[in-house]
PDB file of C-alpha atoms in Angstrom:
ATOM      1  CA  MET A   9       9.423 -19.467  19.209  1.00  0.00           C
ATOM      2  CA  ALA A  10       5.723 -19.379  20.091  1.00  0.00           C
ATOM      3  CA  MET A  11       3.023 -18.004  17.800  1.00  0.00           C
ATOM      4  CA  ASP A  12       0.296 -15.631  18.873  1.00  0.00           C
ATOM      5  CA  ALA A  13      -3.390 -16.050  18.071  1.00  0.00           C
ATOM      6  CA  ALA A  14      -3.381 -13.205  15.527  1.00  0.00           C
ATOM      7  CA  GLU A  15      -0.629 -14.883  13.503  1.00  0.00           C
ATOM      8  CA  ILE A  16      -2.453 -18.231  13.520  1.00  0.00           C
ATOM      9  CA  THR A  17      -5.664 -16.514  12.405  1.00  0.00           C
ATOM     10  CA  SER A  18      -3.821 -14.641   9.663  1.00  0.00           C
ATOM     11  CA  LEU A  19      -2.194 -17.778   8.257  1.00  0.00           C
ATOM     12  CA  ILE A  20      -5.484 -19.696   8.235  1.00  0.00           C
ATOM     13  CA  ARG A  21      -7.293 -16.814   6.526  1.00  0.00           C
ATOM     14  CA  GLN A  22      -4.540 -16.553   3.918  1.00  0.00           C
ATOM     15  CA  GLY A  23      -5.005 -20.225   3.065  1.00  0.00           C
ATOM     16  CA  LEU A  24      -8.801 -20.203   3.469  1.00  0.00           C
ATOM     17  CA  PRO A  25      -9.884 -16.610   2.704  1.00  0.00           C
ATOM     18  CA  ASP A  26     -13.590 -17.266   3.307  1.00  0.00           C
ATOM     19  CA  ALA A  27     -13.031 -18.892   6.716  1.00  0.00           C
ATOM     20  CA  GLU A  28     -14.380 -17.699  10.022  1.00  0.00           C
ATOM     21  CA  VAL A  29     -11.614 -18.371  12.531  1.00  0.00           C
ATOM     22  CA  THR A  30     -11.842 -18.350  16.322  1.00  0.00           C
ATOM     23  CA  ILE A  31      -8.663 -18.989  18.299  1.00  0.00           C
ATOM     24  CA  GLU A  32      -8.429 -19.537  22.054  1.00  0.00           C
ATOM     25  CA  ASP A  33      -5.166 -19.655  24.019  1.00  0.00           C
ATOM     26  CA  LEU A  34      -5.903 -22.616  26.276  1.00  0.00           C
ATOM     27  CA  ARG A  35      -3.176 -22.072  28.883  1.00  0.00           C
ATOM     28  CA  GLY A  36      -2.230 -18.448  28.393  1.00  0.00           C
ATOM     29  CA  ASP A  37       1.256 -19.563  27.401  1.00  0.00           C
ATOM     30  CA  GLY A  38       1.118 -18.860  23.659  1.00  0.00           C
ATOM     31  CA  ASP A  39       1.853 -22.528  23.036  1.00  0.00           C
ATOM     32  CA  HIS A  40      -1.474 -24.382  23.380  1.00  0.00           C
ATOM     33  CA  TYR A  41      -4.417 -23.216  21.295  1.00  0.00           C
ATOM     34  CA  ALA A  42      -7.868 -24.325  20.257  1.00  0.00           C
ATOM     35  CA  ALA A  43      -9.233 -23.290  16.878  1.00  0.00           C
ATOM     36  CA  LEU A  44     -12.700 -23.314  15.391  1.00  0.00           C
ATOM     37  CA  VAL A  45     -12.498 -22.900  11.622  1.00  0.00           C
ATOM     38  CA  VAL A  46     -15.719 -22.636   9.617  1.00  0.00           C
ATOM     39  CA  SER A  47     -15.448 -22.440   5.837  1.00  0.00           C
ATOM     40  CA  PRO A  48     -17.589 -23.168   2.783  1.00  0.00           C
ATOM     41  CA  ALA A  49     -14.441 -24.782   1.327  1.00  0.00           C
ATOM     42  CA  PHE A  50     -15.021 -27.675   3.749  1.00  0.00           C
ATOM     43  CA  ARG A  51     -18.297 -28.725   2.089  1.00  0.00           C
ATOM     44  CA  GLY A  52     -18.133 -32.335   0.935  1.00  0.00           C
ATOM     45  CA  LYS A  53     -14.777 -32.894   2.635  1.00  0.00           C
ATOM     46  CA  SER A  54     -14.114 -35.416   5.377  1.00  0.00           C
ATOM     47  CA  ARG A  55     -12.962 -34.185   8.780  1.00  0.00           C
ATOM     48  CA  VAL A  56      -9.448 -35.415   7.977  1.00  0.00           C
ATOM     49  CA  GLN A  57      -9.443 -33.477   4.682  1.00  0.00           C
ATOM     50  CA  GLN A  58     -10.685 -30.347   6.467  1.00  0.00           C
ATOM     51  CA  HIS A  59      -7.894 -30.591   9.035  1.00  0.00           C
ATOM     52  CA  GLN A  60      -5.338 -31.182   6.276  1.00  0.00           C
ATOM     53  CA  MET A  61      -6.524 -27.959   4.614  1.00  0.00           C
ATOM     54  CA  VAL A  62      -5.960 -26.019   7.836  1.00  0.00           C
ATOM     55  CA  TYR A  63      -2.540 -27.636   8.376  1.00  0.00           C
ATOM     56  CA  ALA A  64      -1.586 -26.642   4.820  1.00  0.00           C
ATOM     57  CA  ALA A  65      -2.661 -23.066   5.564  1.00  0.00           C
ATOM     58  CA  LEU A  66      -0.351 -23.071   8.597  1.00  0.00           C
ATOM     59  CA  GLN A  67       2.598 -23.478   6.212  1.00  0.00           C
ATOM     60  CA  GLY A  68       4.522 -26.087   8.173  1.00  0.00           C
ATOM     61  CA  LYS A  69       4.414 -24.212  11.491  1.00  0.00           C
ATOM     62  CA  MET A  70       2.459 -26.973  13.257  1.00  0.00           C
ATOM     63  CA  GLY A  71       4.783 -28.916  15.527  1.00  0.00           C
ATOM     64  CA  GLY A  72       7.431 -26.194  15.345  1.00  0.00           C
ATOM     65  CA  ASP A  73       6.445 -22.603  16.074  1.00  0.00           C
ATOM     66  CA  LEU A  74       2.950 -23.837  16.890  1.00  0.00           C
ATOM     67  CA  HIS A  75       3.265 -26.530  19.546  1.00  0.00           C
ATOM     68  CA  ALA A  76      -0.346 -27.660  20.056  1.00  0.00           C
ATOM     69  CA  LEU A  77      -3.593 -26.873  18.263  1.00  0.00           C
ATOM     70  CA  ALA A  78      -6.881 -28.547  19.170  1.00  0.00           C
ATOM     71  CA  MET A  79      -8.886 -28.085  16.015  1.00  0.00           C
ATOM     72  CA  GLN A  80     -12.578 -28.151  15.222  1.00  0.00           C
ATOM     73  CA  THR A  81     -13.621 -27.599  11.601  1.00  0.00           C
ATOM     74  CA  ALA A  82     -16.970 -27.399   9.842  1.00  0.00           C
ATOM     75  CA  ALA A  83     -18.813 -26.132   6.811  1.00  0.00           C
ATOM     76  CA  PRO A  84     -21.150 -23.238   7.727  1.00  0.00           C
ATOM     77  CA  GLU A  85     -24.270 -25.420   7.811  1.00  0.00           C
ATOM     78  CA  ASP A  86     -22.539 -27.868  10.163  1.00  0.00           C
ATOM     79  CA  ALA A  87     -20.943 -25.288  12.480  1.00  0.00           C
ATOM     80  CA  PRO A  88     -21.677 -25.604  16.188  1.00  0.00           C
ATOM     81  CA  LYS A  89     -24.311 -23.222  17.498  1.00  0.00           C
ATOM     82  CA  PHE A  90     -23.626 -21.433  20.753  1.00  0.00           C
TER      83      PHE A  90
END
């Protein structure tokens, strides 16, 4: 069963309440997403630790309900500027 972007956002915000979360459905199939997660909780953490925090927030859905998630994480001062 595929997840929608709102559910992914909700789970991440539950686990990281101060996070700014942007989700993009890459193929329009509800199965392949990209996420940008910016949170002060990431300060002083390695990229691997940041990703582990997001995976924990997803409560085991990665690889099951959520097939593919290309993830970019950053502390606010390191967030990409568009």
